[in-house]
Short mmCIF file of C-alpha atoms in Angstrom, two decimals:
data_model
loop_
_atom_site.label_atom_id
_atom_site.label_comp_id
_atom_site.label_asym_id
_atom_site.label_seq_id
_atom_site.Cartn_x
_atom_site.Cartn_y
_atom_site.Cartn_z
CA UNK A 1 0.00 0.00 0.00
CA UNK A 2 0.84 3.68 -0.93
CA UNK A 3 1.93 6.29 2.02
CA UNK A 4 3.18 9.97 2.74
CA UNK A 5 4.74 11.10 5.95
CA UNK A 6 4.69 14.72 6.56
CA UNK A 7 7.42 14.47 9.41
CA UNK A 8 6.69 17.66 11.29
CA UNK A 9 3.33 19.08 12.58
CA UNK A 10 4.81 22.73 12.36
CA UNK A 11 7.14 24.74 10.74
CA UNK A 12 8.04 28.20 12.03
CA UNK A 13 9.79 30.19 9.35
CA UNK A 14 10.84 34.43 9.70
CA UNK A 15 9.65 36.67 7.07
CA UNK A 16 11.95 36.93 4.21
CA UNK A 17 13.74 33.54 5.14
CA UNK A 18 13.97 30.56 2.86
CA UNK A 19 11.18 27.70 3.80
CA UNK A 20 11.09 24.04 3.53
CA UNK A 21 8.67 21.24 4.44
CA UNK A 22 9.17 18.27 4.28
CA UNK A 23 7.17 14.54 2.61
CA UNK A 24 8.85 11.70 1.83
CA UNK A 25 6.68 8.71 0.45
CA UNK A 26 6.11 4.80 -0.09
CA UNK A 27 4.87 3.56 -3.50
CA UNK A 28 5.65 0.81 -5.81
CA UNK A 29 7.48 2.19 -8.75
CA UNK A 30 7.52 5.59 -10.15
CA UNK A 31 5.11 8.07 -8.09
CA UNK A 32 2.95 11.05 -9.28
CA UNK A 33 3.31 13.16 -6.00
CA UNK A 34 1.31 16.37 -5.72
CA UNK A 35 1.12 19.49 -3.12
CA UNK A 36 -1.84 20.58 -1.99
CA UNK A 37 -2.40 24.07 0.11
CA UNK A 38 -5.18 24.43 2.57
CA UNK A 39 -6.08 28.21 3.88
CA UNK A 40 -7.85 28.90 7.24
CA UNK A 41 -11.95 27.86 5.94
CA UNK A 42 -11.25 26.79 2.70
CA UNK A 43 -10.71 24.11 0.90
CA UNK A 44 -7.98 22.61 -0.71
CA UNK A 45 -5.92 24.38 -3.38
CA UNK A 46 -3.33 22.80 -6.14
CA UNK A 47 0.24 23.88 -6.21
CA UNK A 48 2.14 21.75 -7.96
CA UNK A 49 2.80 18.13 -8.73
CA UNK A 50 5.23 15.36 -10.09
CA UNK A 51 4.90 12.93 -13.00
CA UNK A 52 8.34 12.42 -15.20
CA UNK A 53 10.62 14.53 -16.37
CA UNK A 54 13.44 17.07 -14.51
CA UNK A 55 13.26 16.36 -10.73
CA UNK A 56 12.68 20.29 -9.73
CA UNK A 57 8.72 21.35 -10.05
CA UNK A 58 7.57 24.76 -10.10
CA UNK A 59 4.27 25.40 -8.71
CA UNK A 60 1.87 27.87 -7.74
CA UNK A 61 3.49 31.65 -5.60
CA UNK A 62 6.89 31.00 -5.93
CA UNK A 63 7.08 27.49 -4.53
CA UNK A 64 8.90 24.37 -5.97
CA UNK A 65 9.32 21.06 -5.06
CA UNK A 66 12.26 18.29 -5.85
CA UNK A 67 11.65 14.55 -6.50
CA UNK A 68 14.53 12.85 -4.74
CA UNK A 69 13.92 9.32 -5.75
CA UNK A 70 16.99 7.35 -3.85
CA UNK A 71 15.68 9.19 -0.69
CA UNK A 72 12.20 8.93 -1.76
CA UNK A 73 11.38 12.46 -0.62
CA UNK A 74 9.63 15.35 -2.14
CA UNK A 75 10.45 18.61 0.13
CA UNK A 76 8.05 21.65 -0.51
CA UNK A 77 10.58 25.03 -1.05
CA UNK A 78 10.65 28.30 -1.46
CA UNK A 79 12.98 30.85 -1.51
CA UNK A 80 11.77 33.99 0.71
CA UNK A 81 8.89 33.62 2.73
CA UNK A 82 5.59 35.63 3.07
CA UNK A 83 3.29 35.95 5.93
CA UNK A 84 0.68 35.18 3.21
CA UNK A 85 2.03 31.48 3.12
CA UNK A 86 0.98 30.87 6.54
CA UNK A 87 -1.24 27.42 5.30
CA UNK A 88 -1.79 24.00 6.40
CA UNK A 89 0.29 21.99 3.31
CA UNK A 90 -0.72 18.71 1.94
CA UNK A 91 1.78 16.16 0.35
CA UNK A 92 0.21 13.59 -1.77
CA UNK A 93 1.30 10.44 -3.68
CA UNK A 94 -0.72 8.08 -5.89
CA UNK A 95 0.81 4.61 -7.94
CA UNK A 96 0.40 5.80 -11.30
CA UNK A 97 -0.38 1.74 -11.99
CA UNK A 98 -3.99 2.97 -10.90
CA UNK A 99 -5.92 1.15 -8.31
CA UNK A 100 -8.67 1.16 -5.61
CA UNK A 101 -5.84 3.37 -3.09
CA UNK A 102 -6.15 6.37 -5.59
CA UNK A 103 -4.48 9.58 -3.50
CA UNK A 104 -3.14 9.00 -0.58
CA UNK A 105 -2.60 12.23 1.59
CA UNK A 106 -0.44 13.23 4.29
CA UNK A 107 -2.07 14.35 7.82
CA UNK A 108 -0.37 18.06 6.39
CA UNK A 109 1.72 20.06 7.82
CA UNK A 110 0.97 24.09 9.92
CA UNK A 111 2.99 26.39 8.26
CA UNK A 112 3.42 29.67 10.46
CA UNK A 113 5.69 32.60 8.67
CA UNK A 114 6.28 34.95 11.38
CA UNK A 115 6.16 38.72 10.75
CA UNK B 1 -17.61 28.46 -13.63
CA UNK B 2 -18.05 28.55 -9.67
CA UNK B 3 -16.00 25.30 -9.70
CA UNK B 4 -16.91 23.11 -6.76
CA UNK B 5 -19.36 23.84 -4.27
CA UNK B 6 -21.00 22.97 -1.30
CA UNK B 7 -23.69 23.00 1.03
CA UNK B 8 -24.09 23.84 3.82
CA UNK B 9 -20.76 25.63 5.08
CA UNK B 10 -21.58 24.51 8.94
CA UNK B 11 -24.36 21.77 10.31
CA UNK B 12 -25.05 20.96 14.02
CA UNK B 13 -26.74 17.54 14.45
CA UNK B 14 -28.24 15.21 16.81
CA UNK B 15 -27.05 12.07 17.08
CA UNK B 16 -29.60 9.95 15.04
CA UNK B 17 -30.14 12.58 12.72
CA UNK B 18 -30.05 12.50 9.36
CA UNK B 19 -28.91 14.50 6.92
CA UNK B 20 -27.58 15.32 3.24
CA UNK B 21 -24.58 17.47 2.22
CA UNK B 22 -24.68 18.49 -1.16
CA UNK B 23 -21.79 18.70 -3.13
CA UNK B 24 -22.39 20.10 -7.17
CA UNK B 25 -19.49 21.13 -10.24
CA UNK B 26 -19.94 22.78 -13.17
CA UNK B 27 -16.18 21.34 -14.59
CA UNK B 28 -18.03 18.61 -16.67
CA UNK B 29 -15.90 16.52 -14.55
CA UNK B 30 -16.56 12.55 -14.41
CA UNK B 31 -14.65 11.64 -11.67
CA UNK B 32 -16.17 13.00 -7.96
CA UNK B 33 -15.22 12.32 -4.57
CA UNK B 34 -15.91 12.83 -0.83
CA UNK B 35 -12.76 13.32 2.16
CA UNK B 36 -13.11 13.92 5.32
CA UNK B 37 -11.04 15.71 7.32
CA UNK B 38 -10.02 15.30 10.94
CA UNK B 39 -7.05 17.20 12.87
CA UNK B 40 -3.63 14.97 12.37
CA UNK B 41 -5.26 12.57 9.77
CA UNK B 42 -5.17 14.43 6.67
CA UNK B 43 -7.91 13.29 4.43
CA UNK B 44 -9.78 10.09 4.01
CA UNK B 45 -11.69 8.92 1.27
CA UNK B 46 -15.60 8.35 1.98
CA UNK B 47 -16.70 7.66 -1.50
CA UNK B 48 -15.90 8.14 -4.99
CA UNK B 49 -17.84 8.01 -8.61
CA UNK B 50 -16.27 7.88 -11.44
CA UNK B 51 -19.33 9.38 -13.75
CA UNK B 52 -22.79 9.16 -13.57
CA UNK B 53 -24.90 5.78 -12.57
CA UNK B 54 -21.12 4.47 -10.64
CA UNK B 55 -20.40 4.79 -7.51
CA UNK B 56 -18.11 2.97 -4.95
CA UNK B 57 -15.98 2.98 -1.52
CA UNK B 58 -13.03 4.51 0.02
CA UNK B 59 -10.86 3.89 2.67
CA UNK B 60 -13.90 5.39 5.66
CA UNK B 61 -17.37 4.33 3.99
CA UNK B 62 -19.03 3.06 7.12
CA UNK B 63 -22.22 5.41 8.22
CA UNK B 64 -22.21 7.09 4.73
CA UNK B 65 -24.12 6.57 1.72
CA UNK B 66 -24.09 8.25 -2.08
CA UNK B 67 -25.51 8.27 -5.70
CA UNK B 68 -24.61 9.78 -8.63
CA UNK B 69 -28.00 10.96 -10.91
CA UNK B 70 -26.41 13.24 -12.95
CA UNK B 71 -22.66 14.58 -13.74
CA UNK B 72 -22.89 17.32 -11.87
CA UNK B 73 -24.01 16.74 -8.40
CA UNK B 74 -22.46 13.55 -5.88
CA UNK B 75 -24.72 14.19 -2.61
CA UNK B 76 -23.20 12.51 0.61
CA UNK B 77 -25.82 11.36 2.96
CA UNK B 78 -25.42 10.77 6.57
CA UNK B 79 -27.66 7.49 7.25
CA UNK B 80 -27.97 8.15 11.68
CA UNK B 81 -25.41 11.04 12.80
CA UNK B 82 -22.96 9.91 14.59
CA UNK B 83 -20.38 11.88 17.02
CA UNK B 84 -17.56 10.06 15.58
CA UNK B 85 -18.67 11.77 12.56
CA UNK B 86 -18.10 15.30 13.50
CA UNK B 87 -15.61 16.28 10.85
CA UNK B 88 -14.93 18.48 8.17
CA UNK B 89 -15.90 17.41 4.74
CA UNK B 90 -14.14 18.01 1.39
CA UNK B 91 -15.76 17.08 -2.03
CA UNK B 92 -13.73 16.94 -5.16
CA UNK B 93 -13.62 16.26 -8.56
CA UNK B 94 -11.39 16.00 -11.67
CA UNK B 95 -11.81 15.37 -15.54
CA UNK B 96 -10.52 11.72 -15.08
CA UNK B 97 -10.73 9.16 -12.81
CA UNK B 98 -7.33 9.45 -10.32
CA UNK B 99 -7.45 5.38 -9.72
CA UNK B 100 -7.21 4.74 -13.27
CA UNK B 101 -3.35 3.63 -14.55
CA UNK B 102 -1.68 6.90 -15.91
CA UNK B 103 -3.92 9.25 -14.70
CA UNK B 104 -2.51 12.33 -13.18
CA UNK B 105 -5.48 15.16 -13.09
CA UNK B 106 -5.58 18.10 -10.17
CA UNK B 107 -8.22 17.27 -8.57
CA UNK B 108 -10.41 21.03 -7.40
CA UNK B 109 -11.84 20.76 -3.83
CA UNK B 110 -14.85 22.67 -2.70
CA UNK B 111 -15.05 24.85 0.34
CA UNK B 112 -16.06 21.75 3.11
CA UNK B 113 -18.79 21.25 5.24
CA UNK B 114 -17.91 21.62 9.09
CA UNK B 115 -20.38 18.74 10.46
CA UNK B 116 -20.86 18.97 14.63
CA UNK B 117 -22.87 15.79 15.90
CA UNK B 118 -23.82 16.15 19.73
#
């Protein structure tokens, strides 16, 4: 079975400061790995996602993601951080064989940028 | 297009209650979907259809039931409210069907339903 571990609950990051959270992941083969961002009452919002091709991704306001496949990872980045980004994040991973697990998502992961 | 909605935005139940949450997109999407949402678990799959007439289960089904009359709208009906069902609930969709081999579509959430059974 398919699985994503966001290792930390919370990430405090300073204005202006380069961000990172983390997902790594557990699929047979090849993933398609997604992020998903989540604002205070809404739903959830695509950012950016991984199917072949050059290991960086860039997504949605600045962020990017790299596919680390020997470390099975896929770390969420961005260069300089807004207070806007404060979000609960999402990483995602799905076989791309198919099948009845279709997306499996992380339990997400409180990002606060501090002013 | 208003993209994915829902209704309503909060509910308060009884337990024993029933009740519908409606869930409609104007995407022309086949594939629909129902999560729910609870702190440090992410988001489970309820139910899923993959077009109109098909229907089937996710990981959390138990308590929950759905159809799928038409394209556009996936209702998810709450059979006898349950507190274990407080939650929040997501409904999504996407032009193909994310369990199918090769298929990589975004799929657009909707705004939830915050659910409260007492």
């Amino acid at each position: 079975a398919q699985s994503v571990a966001q290792p930390e609950d919370q990430v405090n990051v300073a204005e202006g400061n380069p961000l990172t959270v983390k997902c790594t992941y557990s699929v047979s083969g090849n993933p398609y790995l997604f992020w998903y961002v989540q604002y205070p009452n809404r739903g959830l919002q695509f950012l950016l996602k991984y199917i072949t091709g050059d290991n960086l991704v860039k997504g949605s306001y600045g962020f990017e993601a790299e596919f680390n496949k020997s470390q099975t990872s896929f770390h969420l980045k961005k260069p300089s951080a807004l207070v806007s980004d404060s979000a609960l994040y999402f990483c995602a991973v799905r076989d791309p064989g198919g099948g009845a697990d279709g997306l499996t998502f992380g339990k997400g992961t409180h990002l606060i940028i501090q002013p | 297009n208003a993209g994915v909605t829902q209704t309503p935005k909060f509910q308060v139940l009884k337990t024993g209650q029933s009740m519908t949450l409606q869930c409609a997109q104007d995407m022309n999407h086949e594939y629909m979907s129902w999560y729910r949402q609870d702190p440090g678990m992410g988001l489970r799959l309820i139910h899923y259809s993959v077009g109109a007439g098909i229907t089937d289960q996710g990981e959390v089904p138990n308590g929950y039931n759905v159809s799928r009359s038409t394209t556009e709208d996936f209702p998810l009906r709450l059979l006898s409210a349950a507190p274990s069902q407080t939650s929040v609930y997501f409904c999504a969709s996407s032009y193909s069907n994310p369990l199918a081999a090769g298929v990589a579509d975004t799929q657009y959430f909707g705004p939830g339903t915050r659910l409260t059974v007492l």
